[in-house]
Tab-separated table of C-alpha atoms in Angstrom:
chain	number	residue	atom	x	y	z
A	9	UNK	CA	-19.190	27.370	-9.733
A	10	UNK	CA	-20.753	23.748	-10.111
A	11	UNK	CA	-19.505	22.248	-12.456
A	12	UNK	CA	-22.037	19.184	-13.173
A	13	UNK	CA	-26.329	19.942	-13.376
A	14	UNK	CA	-28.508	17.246	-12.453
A	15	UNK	CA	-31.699	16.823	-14.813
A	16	UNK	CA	-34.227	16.747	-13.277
A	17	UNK	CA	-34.520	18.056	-10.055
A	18	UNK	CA	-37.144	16.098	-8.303
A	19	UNK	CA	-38.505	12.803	-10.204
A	20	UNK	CA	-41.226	10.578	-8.715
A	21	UNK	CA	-42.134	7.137	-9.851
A	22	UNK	CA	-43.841	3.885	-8.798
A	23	UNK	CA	-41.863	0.923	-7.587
A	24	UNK	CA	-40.688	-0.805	-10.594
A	25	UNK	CA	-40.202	1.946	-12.859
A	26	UNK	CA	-37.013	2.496	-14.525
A	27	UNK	CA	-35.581	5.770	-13.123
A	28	UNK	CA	-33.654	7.892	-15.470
A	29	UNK	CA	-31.298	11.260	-13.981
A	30	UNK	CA	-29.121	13.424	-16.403
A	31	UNK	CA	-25.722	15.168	-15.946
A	32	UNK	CA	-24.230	18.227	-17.614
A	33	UNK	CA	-20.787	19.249	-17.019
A	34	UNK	CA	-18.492	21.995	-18.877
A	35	UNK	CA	-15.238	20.964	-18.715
A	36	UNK	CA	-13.260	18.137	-19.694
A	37	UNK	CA	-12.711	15.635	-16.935
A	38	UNK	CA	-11.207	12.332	-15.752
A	39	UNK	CA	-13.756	10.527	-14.802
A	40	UNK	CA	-17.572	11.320	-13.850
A	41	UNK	CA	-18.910	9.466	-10.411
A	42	UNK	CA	-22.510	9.101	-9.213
A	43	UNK	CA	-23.504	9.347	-5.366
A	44	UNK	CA	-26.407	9.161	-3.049
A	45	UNK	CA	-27.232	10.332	-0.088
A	46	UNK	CA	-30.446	9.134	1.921
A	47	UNK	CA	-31.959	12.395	3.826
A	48	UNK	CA	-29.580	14.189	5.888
A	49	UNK	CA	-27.041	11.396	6.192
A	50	UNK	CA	-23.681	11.433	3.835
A	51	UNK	CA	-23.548	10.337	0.541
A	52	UNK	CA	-22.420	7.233	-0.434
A	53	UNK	CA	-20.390	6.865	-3.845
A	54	UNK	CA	-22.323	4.595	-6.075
A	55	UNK	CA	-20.394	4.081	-9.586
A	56	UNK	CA	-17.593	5.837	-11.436
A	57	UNK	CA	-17.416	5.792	-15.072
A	58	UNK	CA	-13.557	6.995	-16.667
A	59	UNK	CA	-13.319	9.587	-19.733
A	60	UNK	CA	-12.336	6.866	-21.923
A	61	UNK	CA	-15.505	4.359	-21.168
A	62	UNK	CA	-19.132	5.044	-22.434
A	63	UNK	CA	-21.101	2.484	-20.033
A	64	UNK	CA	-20.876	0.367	-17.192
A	65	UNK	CA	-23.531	-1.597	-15.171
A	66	UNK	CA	-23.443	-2.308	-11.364
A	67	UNK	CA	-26.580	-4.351	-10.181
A	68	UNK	CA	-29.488	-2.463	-10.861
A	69	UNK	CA	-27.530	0.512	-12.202
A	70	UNK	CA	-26.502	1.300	-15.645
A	71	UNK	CA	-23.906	4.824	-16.600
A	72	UNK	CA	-23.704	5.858	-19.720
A	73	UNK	CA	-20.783	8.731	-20.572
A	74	UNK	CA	-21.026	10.934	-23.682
A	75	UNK	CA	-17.871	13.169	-23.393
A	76	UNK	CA	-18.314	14.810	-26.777
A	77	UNK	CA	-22.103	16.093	-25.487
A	78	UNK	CA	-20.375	16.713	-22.032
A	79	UNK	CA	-23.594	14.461	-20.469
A	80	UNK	CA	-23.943	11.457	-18.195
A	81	UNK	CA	-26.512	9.588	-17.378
A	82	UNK	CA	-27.872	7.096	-14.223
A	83	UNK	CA	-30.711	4.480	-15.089
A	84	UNK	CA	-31.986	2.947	-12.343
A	85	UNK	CA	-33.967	-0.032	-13.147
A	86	UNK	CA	-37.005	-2.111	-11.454
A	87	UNK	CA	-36.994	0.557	-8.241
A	88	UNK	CA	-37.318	0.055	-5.069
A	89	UNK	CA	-38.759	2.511	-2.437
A	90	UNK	CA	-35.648	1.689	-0.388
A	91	UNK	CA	-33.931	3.878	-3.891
A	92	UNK	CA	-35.434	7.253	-2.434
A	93	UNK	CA	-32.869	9.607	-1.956
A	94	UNK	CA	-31.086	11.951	-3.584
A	95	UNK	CA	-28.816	11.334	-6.602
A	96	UNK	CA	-25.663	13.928	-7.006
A	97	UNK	CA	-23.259	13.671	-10.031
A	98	UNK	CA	-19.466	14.867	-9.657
A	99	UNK	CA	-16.653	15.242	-11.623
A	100	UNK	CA	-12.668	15.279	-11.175
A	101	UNK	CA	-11.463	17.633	-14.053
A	102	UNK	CA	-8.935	17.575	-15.838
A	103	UNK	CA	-7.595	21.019	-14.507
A	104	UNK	CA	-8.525	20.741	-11.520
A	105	UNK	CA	-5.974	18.457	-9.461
A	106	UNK	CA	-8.227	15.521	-6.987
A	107	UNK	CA	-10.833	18.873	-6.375
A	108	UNK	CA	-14.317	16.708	-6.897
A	109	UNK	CA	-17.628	18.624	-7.708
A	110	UNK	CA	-20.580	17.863	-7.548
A	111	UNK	CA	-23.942	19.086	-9.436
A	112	UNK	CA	-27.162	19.988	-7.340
A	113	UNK	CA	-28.447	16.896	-7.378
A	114	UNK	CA	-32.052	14.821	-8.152
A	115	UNK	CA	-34.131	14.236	-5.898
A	116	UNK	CA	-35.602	10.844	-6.545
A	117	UNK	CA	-38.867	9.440	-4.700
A	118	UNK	CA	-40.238	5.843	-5.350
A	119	UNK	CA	-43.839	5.202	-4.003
A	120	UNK	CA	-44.834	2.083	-2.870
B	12	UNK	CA	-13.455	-0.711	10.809
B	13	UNK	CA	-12.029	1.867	8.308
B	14	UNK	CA	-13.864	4.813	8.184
B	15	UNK	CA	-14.573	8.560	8.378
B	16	UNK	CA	-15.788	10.568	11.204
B	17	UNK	CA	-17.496	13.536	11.341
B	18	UNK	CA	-18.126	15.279	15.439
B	19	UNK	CA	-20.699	16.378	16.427
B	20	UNK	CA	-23.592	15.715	14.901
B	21	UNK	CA	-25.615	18.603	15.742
B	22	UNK	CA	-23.423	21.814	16.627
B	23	UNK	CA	-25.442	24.914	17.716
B	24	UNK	CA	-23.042	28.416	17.436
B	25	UNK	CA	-24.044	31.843	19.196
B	26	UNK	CA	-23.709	34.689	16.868
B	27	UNK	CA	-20.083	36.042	16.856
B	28	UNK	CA	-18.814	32.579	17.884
B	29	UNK	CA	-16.165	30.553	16.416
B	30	UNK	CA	-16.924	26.891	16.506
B	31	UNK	CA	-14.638	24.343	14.768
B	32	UNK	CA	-16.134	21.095	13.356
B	33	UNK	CA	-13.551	17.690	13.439
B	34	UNK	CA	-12.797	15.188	10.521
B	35	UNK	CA	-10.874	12.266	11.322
B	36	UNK	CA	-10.358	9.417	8.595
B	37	UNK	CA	-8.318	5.777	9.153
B	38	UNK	CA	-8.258	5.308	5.363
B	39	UNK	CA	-4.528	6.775	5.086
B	40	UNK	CA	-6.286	9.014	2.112
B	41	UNK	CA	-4.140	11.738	1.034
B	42	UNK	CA	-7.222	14.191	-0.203
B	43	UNK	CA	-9.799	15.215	2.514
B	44	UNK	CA	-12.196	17.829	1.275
B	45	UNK	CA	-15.194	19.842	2.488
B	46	UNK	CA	-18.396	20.662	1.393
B	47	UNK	CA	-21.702	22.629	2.341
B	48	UNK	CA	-24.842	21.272	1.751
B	49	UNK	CA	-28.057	23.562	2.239
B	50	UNK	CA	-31.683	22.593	2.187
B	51	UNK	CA	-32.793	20.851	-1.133
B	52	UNK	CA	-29.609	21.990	-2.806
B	53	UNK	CA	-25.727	19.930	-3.421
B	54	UNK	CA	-22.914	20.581	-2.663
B	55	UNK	CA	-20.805	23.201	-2.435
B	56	UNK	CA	-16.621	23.052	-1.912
B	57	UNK	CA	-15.328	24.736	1.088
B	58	UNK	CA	-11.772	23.956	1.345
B	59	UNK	CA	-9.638	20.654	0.191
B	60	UNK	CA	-6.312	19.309	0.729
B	61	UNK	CA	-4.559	17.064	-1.251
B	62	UNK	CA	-1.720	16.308	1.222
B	63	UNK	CA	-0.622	17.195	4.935
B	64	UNK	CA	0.182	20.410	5.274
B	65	UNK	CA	-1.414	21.725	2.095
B	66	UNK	CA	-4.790	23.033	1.598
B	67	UNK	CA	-6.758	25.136	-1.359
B	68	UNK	CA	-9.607	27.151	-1.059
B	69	UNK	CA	-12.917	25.854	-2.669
B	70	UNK	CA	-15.877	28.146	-3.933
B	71	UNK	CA	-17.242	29.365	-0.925
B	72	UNK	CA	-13.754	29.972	1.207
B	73	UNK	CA	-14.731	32.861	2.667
B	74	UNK	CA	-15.111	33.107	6.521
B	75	UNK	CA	-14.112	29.379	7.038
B	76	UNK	CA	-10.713	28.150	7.885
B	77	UNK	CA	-8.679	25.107	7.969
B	78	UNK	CA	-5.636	23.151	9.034
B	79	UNK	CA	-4.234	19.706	7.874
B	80	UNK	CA	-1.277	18.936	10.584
B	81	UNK	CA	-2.044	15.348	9.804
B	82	UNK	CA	-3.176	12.916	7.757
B	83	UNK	CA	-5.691	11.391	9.600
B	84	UNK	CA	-7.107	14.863	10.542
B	85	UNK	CA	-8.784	18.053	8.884
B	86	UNK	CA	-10.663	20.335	11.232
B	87	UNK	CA	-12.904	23.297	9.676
B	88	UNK	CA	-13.408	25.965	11.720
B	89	UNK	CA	-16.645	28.169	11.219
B	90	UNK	CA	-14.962	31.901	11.691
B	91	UNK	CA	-17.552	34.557	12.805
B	92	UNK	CA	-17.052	36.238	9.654
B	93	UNK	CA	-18.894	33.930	8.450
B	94	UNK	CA	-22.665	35.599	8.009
B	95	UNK	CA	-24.637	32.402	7.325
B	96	UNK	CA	-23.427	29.785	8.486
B	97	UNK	CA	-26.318	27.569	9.205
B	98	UNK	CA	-25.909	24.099	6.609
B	99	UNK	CA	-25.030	20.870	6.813
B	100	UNK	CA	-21.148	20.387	6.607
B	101	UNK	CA	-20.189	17.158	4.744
B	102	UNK	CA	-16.257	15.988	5.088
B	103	UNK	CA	-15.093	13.400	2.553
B	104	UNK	CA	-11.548	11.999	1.787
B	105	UNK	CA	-10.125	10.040	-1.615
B	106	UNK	CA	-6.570	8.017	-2.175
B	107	UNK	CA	-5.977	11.118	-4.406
B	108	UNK	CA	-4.097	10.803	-7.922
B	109	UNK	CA	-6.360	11.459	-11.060
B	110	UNK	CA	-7.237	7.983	-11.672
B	111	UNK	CA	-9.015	7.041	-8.345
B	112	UNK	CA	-10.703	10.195	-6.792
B	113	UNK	CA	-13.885	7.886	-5.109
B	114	UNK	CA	-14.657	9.889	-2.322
B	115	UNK	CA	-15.612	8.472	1.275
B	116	UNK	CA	-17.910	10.793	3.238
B	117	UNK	CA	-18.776	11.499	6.886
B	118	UNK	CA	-21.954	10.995	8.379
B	119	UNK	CA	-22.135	15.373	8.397
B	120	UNK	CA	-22.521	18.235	10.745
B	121	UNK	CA	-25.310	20.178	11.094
B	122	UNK	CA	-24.639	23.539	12.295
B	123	UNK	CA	-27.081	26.049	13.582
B	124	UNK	CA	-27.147	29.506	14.702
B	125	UNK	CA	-28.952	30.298	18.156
């Protein structure tokens, strides 16, 4: 069972756009991470947010954290084409010892 | 360099094989998990461990197994019972404890079935 759904599934935008992806989760959890992973390479862990934060910004990156709508969500801002890839939510929950899951992912493209 | 390391890179199987896929990590991580990634879709837990000698089945357990005889090291073998076995395998480790679970992947495994 996944535990986190990405929203959407496939966004495209032109380079510098903001890019917005959504997470949904069911449980309660420890903390909520964001990864990437560039086309059939491994993913690369981007930002973690904890239960008890609402934002935090790295670079072009901004996560917000609502855990009382159980929803997360990645803005990326002034994109890149180099941002293409795939963006995959997971969670550590609470019940659920160091196990992380992830969501199914968005699948972001950035045209030139 | 610190790192983890996935071998092969491209693995073909023969139907009724067995083929095991290696994980080795320098990160002296407790937690080494892994996934299954198919075409278009995320990722799916296989097995994890949270410390040598211990391991817990995932969501898709079923015709894989695994071993964790050390730390550095968690090998998943591909079992013929498994029917579809064709994906992308992703390993990935973490320090492990609730309050610092960033995960470190591999570079993957793709596996397909000649």
């Amino acid at each position: 069972s996944q535990q986190g759904e990405e929203d959407p599934q496939a966004l495209s935008i032109q380079e510098g756009e903001n890019a917005t992806m959504n997470c949904s989760y069911k449980t309660s959890i420890n903390n909520l991470q964001w990864y990437r992973q560039n086309s059939g390479r491994g993913l690369v862990h981007l930002i973690l947010i904890r239960s008890n934060e609402r934002e935090k910004h790295s670079g072009r990156l901004r996560v917000t954290l609502d855990t009382s709508k159980k929803s997360s969500s990645l803005l990326i801002t002034a994109s890149r084409a180099a941002d293409t890839a795939s963006y995959f939510c997971a969670t550590d929950a609470n019940n659920a010892g160091n196990m992380l899951t992830f969501g199914g992912g968005t699948r972001l493209m950035v045209k030139p | 360099d610190g790192g983890i390391t996935q071998s092969p890179k491209y693995l073909f199987r023969k139907e009724g094989q067995n083929v095991t896929l290696s994980c080795e990590q320098n990160l002296n991580h407790d937690a080494m998990y892994w996934y299954r990634q198919d075409p278009g879709q995320g990722l799916r837990l296989i097995y994890y461990s949270q410390i040598v000698n211990d391991f817990q089945k995932g969501d898709i357990a079923e015709g894989y197994s695994v071993s964790r005889e050390k730390k550095e090291s968690f090998p998943l073998t591909v079992t013929s019972a498994q029917k579809n076995p064709t994906a992308f395998y992703l390993c990935a480790s973490s320090m492990g404890g609730w309050m610092n679970t960033e995960a470190f992947f591999g570079q993957g495994t793709r596996l397909t079935v000649v």
